[in-house]
mmCIF file of C-alpha atoms in Angstrom:
data_model
loop_
_atom_site.group_PDB
_atom_site.id
_atom_site.type_symbol
_atom_site.label_atom_id
_atom_site.label_comp_id
_atom_site.label_asym_id
_atom_site.label_seq_id
_atom_site.Cartn_x
_atom_site.Cartn_y
_atom_site.Cartn_z
ATOM 1 C CA MET A 1459 -76.512 135.479 346.006
ATOM 2 C CA SER A 1460 -72.837 134.607 346.423
ATOM 3 C CA GLU A 1461 -70.730 136.349 349.044
ATOM 4 C CA LYS A 1462 -68.408 139.048 347.760
ATOM 5 C CA ILE A 1463 -64.737 138.122 347.979
ATOM 6 C CA ILE A 1464 -61.656 140.025 346.825
ATOM 7 C CA PRO A 1465 -58.837 137.947 345.316
ATOM 8 C CA THR A 1466 -55.407 138.854 346.674
ATOM 9 C CA GLY A 1467 -53.564 137.883 343.504
ATOM 10 C CA ILE A 1468 -51.430 135.418 345.489
ATOM 11 C CA LYS A 1469 -52.549 131.995 344.274
ATOM 12 C CA GLU A 1470 -51.620 130.057 347.416
ATOM 13 C CA LEU A 1471 -53.309 132.598 349.699
ATOM 14 C CA ASP A 1472 -56.488 132.783 347.609
ATOM 15 C CA GLU A 1473 -56.767 128.996 347.717
ATOM 16 C CA LYS A 1474 -56.658 129.025 351.519
ATOM 17 C CA LEU A 1475 -59.184 131.901 351.630
ATOM 18 C CA ASN A 1476 -61.624 130.070 349.327
ATOM 19 C CA GLY A 1477 -61.072 132.548 346.513
ATOM 20 C CA GLY A 1478 -60.051 135.706 348.302
ATOM 21 C CA LEU A 1479 -60.644 138.042 351.220
ATOM 22 C CA PRO A 1480 -64.232 137.904 352.556
ATOM 23 C CA ILE A 1481 -66.417 140.673 353.918
ATOM 24 C CA GLY A 1482 -65.551 141.593 357.511
ATOM 25 C CA LEU A 1483 -62.821 143.257 359.537
ATOM 26 C CA THR A 1484 -59.353 141.966 358.632
ATOM 27 C CA ILE A 1485 -56.073 142.842 360.320
ATOM 28 C CA ILE A 1486 -52.793 142.327 358.474
ATOM 29 C CA TYR A 1487 -49.799 142.672 360.776
ATOM 30 C CA GLY A 1488 -46.071 142.121 360.695
ATOM 31 C CA LYS A 1489 -42.687 143.745 361.092
ATOM 32 C CA ALA A 1490 -41.434 146.439 358.728
ATOM 33 C CA ASN A 1491 -40.598 145.210 355.214
ATOM 34 C CA THR A 1492 -42.972 142.251 355.307
ATOM 35 C CA ASN A 1493 -45.044 143.621 352.400
ATOM 36 C CA LYS A 1494 -48.182 144.515 354.360
ATOM 37 C CA LEU A 1495 -48.889 147.481 352.098
ATOM 38 C CA ASP A 1496 -48.125 145.447 348.959
ATOM 39 C CA LEU A 1497 -50.754 142.890 349.957
ATOM 40 C CA ALA A 1498 -53.274 145.646 350.673
ATOM 41 C CA LEU A 1499 -52.592 147.259 347.288
ATOM 42 C CA LYS A 1500 -53.102 143.914 345.550
ATOM 43 C CA LEU A 1501 -56.538 143.826 347.189
ATOM 44 C CA CYS A 1502 -57.182 147.411 346.101
ATOM 45 C CA ILE A 1503 -56.237 146.697 342.487
ATOM 46 C CA SER A 1504 -58.307 143.508 342.401
ATOM 47 C CA ASN A 1505 -61.297 145.347 343.866
ATOM 48 C CA VAL A 1506 -61.070 148.346 341.519
ATOM 49 C CA ASN A 1507 -60.532 146.183 338.426
ATOM 50 C CA SER A 1508 -63.788 144.410 339.321
ATOM 51 C CA GLY A 1509 -65.565 147.764 339.110
ATOM 52 C CA TYR A 1510 -65.669 148.636 342.821
ATOM 53 C CA SER A 1511 -64.434 151.639 344.800
ATOM 54 C CA THR A 1512 -61.657 151.646 347.409
ATOM 55 C CA LEU A 1513 -60.958 154.109 350.218
ATOM 56 C CA ILE A 1514 -57.405 154.242 351.590
ATOM 57 C CA VAL A 1515 -56.886 156.026 354.911
ATOM 58 C CA THR A 1516 -53.205 156.810 355.392
ATOM 59 C CA SER A 1517 -50.693 159.363 356.580
ATOM 60 C CA HIS A 1518 -48.757 159.020 353.299
ATOM 61 C CA PRO A 1519 -51.116 159.117 350.268
ATOM 62 C CA HIS A 1520 -48.364 160.178 347.845
ATOM 63 C CA LEU A 1521 -46.193 157.217 348.900
ATOM 64 C CA ILE A 1522 -49.062 154.820 348.276
ATOM 65 C CA LEU A 1523 -49.720 156.300 344.842
ATOM 66 C CA TYR A 1524 -46.008 155.925 344.069
ATOM 67 C CA LYS A 1525 -46.027 152.264 345.136
ATOM 68 C CA MET A 1526 -49.189 151.679 343.120
ATOM 69 C CA ASN A 1527 -47.496 153.077 340.025
ATOM 70 C CA GLN A 1528 -44.459 150.864 340.649
ATOM 71 C CA MET A 1529 -46.620 147.746 340.535
ATOM 72 C CA ASN A 1530 -47.055 148.235 336.759
ATOM 73 C CA THR A 1531 -50.703 147.220 336.896
ATOM 74 C CA LEU A 1532 -53.447 149.032 335.062
ATOM 75 C CA ILE A 1533 -55.945 150.478 337.509
ATOM 76 C CA ASP A 1534 -58.710 153.073 337.266
ATOM 77 C CA LYS A 1535 -57.436 155.576 339.853
ATOM 78 C CA SER A 1536 -60.741 157.458 339.720
ATOM 79 C CA LYS A 1537 -62.141 154.620 341.854
ATOM 80 C CA VAL A 1538 -59.414 154.991 344.505
ATOM 81 C CA TYR A 1539 -60.034 157.628 347.198
ATOM 82 C CA PHE A 1540 -57.731 158.866 349.937
ATOM 83 C CA ILE A 1541 -58.170 160.393 353.369
ATOM 84 C CA GLN A 1542 -55.032 161.605 355.103
ATOM 85 C CA MET A 1543 -54.776 161.157 358.860
ATOM 86 C CA LYS A 1544 -52.060 162.522 361.107
ATOM 87 C CA SER A 1545 -53.094 161.632 364.650
ATOM 88 C CA ILE A 1546 -55.053 159.259 366.840
ATOM 89 C CA GLU A 1547 -57.813 161.891 366.906
ATOM 90 C CA ASP A 1548 -58.008 161.727 363.093
ATOM 91 C CA GLN A 1549 -58.263 157.952 363.312
ATOM 92 C CA ILE A 1550 -61.191 158.165 365.733
ATOM 93 C CA ARG A 1551 -62.923 160.784 363.575
ATOM 94 C CA VAL A 1552 -62.578 158.674 360.418
ATOM 95 C CA SER A 1553 -63.762 155.551 362.250
ATOM 96 C CA LEU A 1554 -66.874 157.419 363.416
ATOM 97 C CA MET A 1555 -67.537 158.608 359.862
ATOM 98 C CA ILE A 1556 -67.270 155.035 358.572
ATOM 99 C CA PHE A 1557 -69.529 153.727 361.354
ATOM 100 C CA ASN A 1558 -72.155 156.431 360.717
ATOM 101 C CA GLY A 1559 -72.240 155.712 356.986
ATOM 102 C CA TYR A 1560 -70.640 158.941 355.761
ATOM 103 C CA LEU A 1561 -67.834 157.016 354.025
ATOM 104 C CA LYS A 1562 -69.387 154.238 351.978
ATOM 105 C CA TYR A 1563 -66.951 152.371 349.751
ATOM 106 C CA ASP A 1564 -66.677 148.789 348.552
ATOM 107 C CA LEU A 1565 -63.314 148.270 350.272
ATOM 108 C CA ILE A 1566 -61.693 150.315 353.049
ATOM 109 C CA ILE A 1567 -57.970 150.056 353.838
ATOM 110 C CA ILE A 1568 -56.498 151.796 356.886
ATOM 111 C CA ASP A 1569 -52.706 152.005 356.783
ATOM 112 C CA ASN A 1570 -50.322 152.172 359.775
ATOM 113 C CA MET A 1571 -53.153 151.495 362.198
ATOM 114 C CA GLY A 1572 -50.927 151.151 365.252
ATOM 115 C CA GLU A 1573 -48.570 154.043 364.480
ATOM 116 C CA TYR A 1574 -50.638 156.635 366.303
ATOM 117 C CA TYR A 1575 -50.885 154.606 369.500
ATOM 118 C CA ARG A 1576 -47.107 154.560 369.726
ATOM 119 C CA ILE A 1577 -46.831 158.275 368.920
ATOM 120 C CA SER A 1578 -49.515 159.150 371.488
ATOM 121 C CA SER A 1579 -47.786 157.339 374.371
ATOM 122 C CA ASP A 1580 -46.445 160.699 375.610
ATOM 123 C CA LEU A 1581 -49.918 162.285 375.512
ATOM 124 C CA TYR A 1582 -52.132 159.585 377.045
ATOM 125 C CA THR A 1583 -51.817 156.940 379.742
ATOM 126 C CA PRO A 1584 -51.569 153.290 378.588
ATOM 127 C CA LEU A 1585 -55.127 152.690 379.838
ATOM 128 C CA THR A 1586 -56.483 155.624 377.834
ATOM 129 C CA ILE A 1587 -54.671 154.444 374.699
ATOM 130 C CA TRP A 1588 -56.116 150.950 375.172
ATOM 131 C CA LYS A 1589 -59.642 152.395 375.556
ATOM 132 C CA LEU A 1590 -59.185 154.456 372.376
ATOM 133 C CA ALA A 1591 -58.006 151.363 370.510
ATOM 134 C CA VAL A 1592 -61.039 149.402 371.716
ATOM 135 C CA LYS A 1593 -63.349 152.221 370.589
ATOM 136 C CA VAL A 1594 -61.829 152.371 367.101
ATOM 137 C CA MET A 1595 -61.871 148.596 366.650
ATOM 138 C CA MET A 1596 -65.456 148.352 367.890
ATOM 139 C CA LEU A 1597 -66.634 151.067 365.472
ATOM 140 C CA LEU A 1598 -64.894 149.446 362.517
ATOM 141 C CA GLY A 1599 -65.995 145.939 363.488
ATOM 142 C CA TYR A 1600 -69.644 146.951 363.661
ATOM 143 C CA ALA A 1601 -69.361 149.020 360.463
ATOM 144 C CA SER A 1602 -67.987 146.096 358.455
ATOM 145 C CA LYS A 1603 -71.039 144.032 359.439
ATOM 146 C CA LYS A 1604 -73.558 146.867 359.217
ATOM 147 C CA TYR A 1605 -72.586 147.789 355.651
ATOM 148 C CA SER A 1606 -71.239 144.372 354.530
ATOM 149 C CA VAL A 1607 -67.903 145.893 353.557
ATOM 150 C CA PRO A 1608 -64.379 144.477 353.847
ATOM 151 C CA ILE A 1609 -62.268 146.720 356.100
ATOM 152 C CA VAL A 1610 -58.539 145.974 356.116
ATOM 153 C CA LEU A 1611 -56.236 147.304 358.841
ATOM 154 C CA LEU A 1612 -52.450 147.322 358.507
ATOM 155 C CA THR A 1613 -50.269 147.471 361.594
ATOM 156 C CA GLN A 1614 -46.857 146.509 362.903
ATOM 157 C CA ILE A 1615 -46.210 144.087 365.748
ATOM 158 C CA ARG A 1616 -45.436 144.152 369.419
ATOM 159 C CA ARG A 1617 -44.232 141.424 371.767
ATOM 160 C CA ASN A 1618 -46.887 140.331 374.257
ATOM 161 C CA PRO A 1619 -45.322 140.944 377.708
ATOM 162 C CA ARG A 1620 -46.989 137.860 379.214
ATOM 163 C CA THR A 1621 -46.656 135.251 376.467
ATOM 164 C CA GLY A 1622 -43.717 136.629 374.482
ATOM 165 C CA ASN A 1623 -45.665 136.038 371.258
ATOM 166 C CA GLU A 1624 -45.861 138.489 368.397
ATOM 167 C CA GLU A 1625 -49.214 140.256 368.082
ATOM 168 C CA PRO A 1626 -50.625 143.428 366.488
ATOM 169 C CA VAL A 1627 -49.605 146.718 368.124
ATOM 170 C CA MET A 1628 -53.128 147.164 369.503
ATOM 171 C CA GLY A 1629 -53.033 143.722 371.100
ATOM 172 C CA ASN A 1630 -56.294 142.174 372.292
ATOM 173 C CA ALA A 1631 -58.304 145.186 371.136
ATOM 174 C CA ALA A 1632 -57.330 144.362 367.549
ATOM 175 C CA LEU A 1633 -57.628 140.595 367.840
ATOM 176 C CA PHE A 1634 -61.018 140.575 369.576
ATOM 177 C CA TRP A 1635 -62.823 142.532 366.843
ATOM 178 C CA SER A 1636 -61.078 141.094 363.755
ATOM 179 C CA GLU A 1637 -62.818 138.299 361.880
ATOM 180 C CA ASN A 1638 -59.724 137.614 359.779
ATOM 181 C CA VAL A 1639 -56.144 137.850 361.048
ATOM 182 C CA ILE A 1640 -53.145 137.554 358.718
ATOM 183 C CA HIS A 1641 -49.572 137.612 360.044
ATOM 184 C CA LEU A 1642 -46.762 138.390 357.581
ATOM 185 C CA ARG A 1643 -43.122 137.374 358.099
ATOM 186 C CA ARG A 1644 -39.975 136.963 356.067
ATOM 187 C CA ILE A 1645 -37.835 133.836 355.892
ATOM 188 C CA GLY A 1646 -34.680 134.870 354.080
ATOM 189 C CA GLU A 1647 -35.716 135.931 350.583
ATOM 190 C CA LYS A 1648 -39.141 134.335 350.883
ATOM 191 C CA ALA A 1649 -42.397 135.649 352.317
ATOM 192 C CA GLN A 1650 -44.383 133.758 354.933
ATOM 193 C CA ILE A 1651 -48.108 134.316 355.363
ATOM 194 C CA ILE A 1652 -49.840 132.865 358.411
ATOM 195 C CA ILE A 1653 -53.648 132.947 358.384
ATOM 196 C CA GLU A 1654 -54.377 132.922 362.105
ATOM 197 C CA ARG A 1655 -58.124 133.507 361.889
ATOM 198 C CA TYR A 1656 -60.631 133.142 359.063
ATOM 199 C CA LYS A 1657 -64.278 134.206 359.348
ATOM 200 C CA GLY A 1658 -63.973 134.259 363.123
ATOM 201 C CA GLN A 1659 -62.493 130.762 363.390
ATOM 202 C CA GLN A 1660 -59.014 130.198 364.817
ATOM 203 C CA ILE A 1661 -56.846 128.419 362.245
ATOM 204 C CA ASN A 1662 -53.149 128.244 361.469
ATOM 205 C CA TYR A 1663 -52.489 128.015 357.742
ATOM 206 C CA GLU A 1664 -48.932 128.801 356.689
ATOM 207 C CA ILE A 1665 -47.932 129.774 353.159
ATOM 208 C CA ILE A 1666 -44.380 130.380 351.960
ATOM 209 C CA TYR A 1667 -43.800 131.909 348.545
ATOM 210 C CA GLU A 1668 -41.258 133.963 346.624
ATOM 211 C CA ASP A 1669 -42.575 137.500 346.199
#
């Protein structure tokens, strides 16, 4: 039986991913306006048009529906489900539900993953926030393997205080548990995709294309 993959619809990226996104925990990160959500929605559309269901966890479901409509692609919206989250506590609750098998879908996308850690900086100490991030990533990492489901996390970037490198907002907590890591950038009018990890292996494939 062949492994399930989800084509991204970006030819150059699918070639590097051997056909598309594999099962496992994937983090897509980058600055604002680097088309993180657009890439996730391409995955959603590809998945749904193959007859599978998609769950999108987001704080802005109406915005995502609007963007989906703007893409001018036919999609069976009855196979797209939404859960709205508004806090880090919601994120933990949803992650527990996914881990315990209460939310079984063929693709799970969690939008603005790092947003709540920034918002919660006035409520929790940095150590507590890091522990919460580790808990969420651990739950989702195990769930993706337990149920053989692709789980895609979208987040912005931060600058590592020690190395100065760009990394996901949740730092090592995100990178440790993610089997696939995709970094999005912009170079003028063109998009740059850097595949930093694929199926747990550190790589460094760069793709530049006009979106």
